[in-house]
Amino acid sequence: QSRENKADSKILLLDRPKRYKGIEHLSEIVEAIRHKNVMRIHYQPFNKSEAKKHTVHPYFIKEYNGRMYLIGKDIHPTKESIFLTFAFDRMSEVLKMNQTFREDELDKENYFNATIGISLTGEKPEKILLQFEPAQANYIKSQPVHHSQKIIKDTASQLVIALNLVINYELMAMLLSFGDKVKVLKPASLADRIVVAAKNMIRQYETA
């Protein structure tokens, strides 16, 4: 590495891992997507002790939060085939088959349109109202939570925004990351889930 490149590396600090885990599968997956080849994937979810074999019709790849994901149709021999998200770092084996498939109609550009992150629940998007403290207002206005964000109220005492989103794990994690700087006004079901999570966090620190 040249002296100039070393100097530049101290100027530009990228907030991402130096290497995506599972990136060795990328070329095989890209080729399968390009030529519409069926794939055989050995996949081990975080909540399972053993890997499971999946027959997959690969559609596209998405990056989120330092990880790569394959979105594809999981072909089941007896049950209904459904679209799933496969994390590259949970794949232990990837094989491109000679068999090809015909793509279903899928709006790839808008597949995650009403979603934060990559967790799809199958539920429809809901109108979400969030109230932020003034200290967060400029940050939220300059760095919108989601492209559907609309400002409902902007005063010296509060900022209220509306979002149209599917309620999923990533949304919950984002809201909890704001701590006491945000309040969920609607829907009540989401507010209740935040309350439960907050109470469980308090229990972690309570002494017997």
C-alpha angles and dihedrals in degrees: 000000000000124000089247093052090048090053091049091051089061091052099047112048111184117208097221139087117274090237133019111235108239093022088131087076093057101092093047092049094045090052091049091050093046094050097031095241121168112244134212111211130185103210132181116193118209091250096052128079096209136043119251127212116239130189104213139186100210117218111167146335126242131190119213132167097342097316135098122226135191117215110204145143112266106219111212121191095220109011130062113285112241139183114259137178116237120196113221091222091059094054114101096176134016124189128181109214126212089235116097131206139207114244121238116228106275130167096222094178092057100031091110094027096123096034138089108215125347105297111114115190100183089243124124121253116268133206107255124193118200128186118206131191117248092254089065097043100091092045093051092046094048095039107034118210090226137352090253090063116131126179111236099173131008115180138142090266103042149002118218120191133182123218133184105215147141109248106240143145095278093052091051091049091050093050092048089050089064090058113188093349093086136049125195108228097176144059101030091211091062092045089052091052091052090050091052091048092048092050091049089052091053091050089058089066100038117107121227 
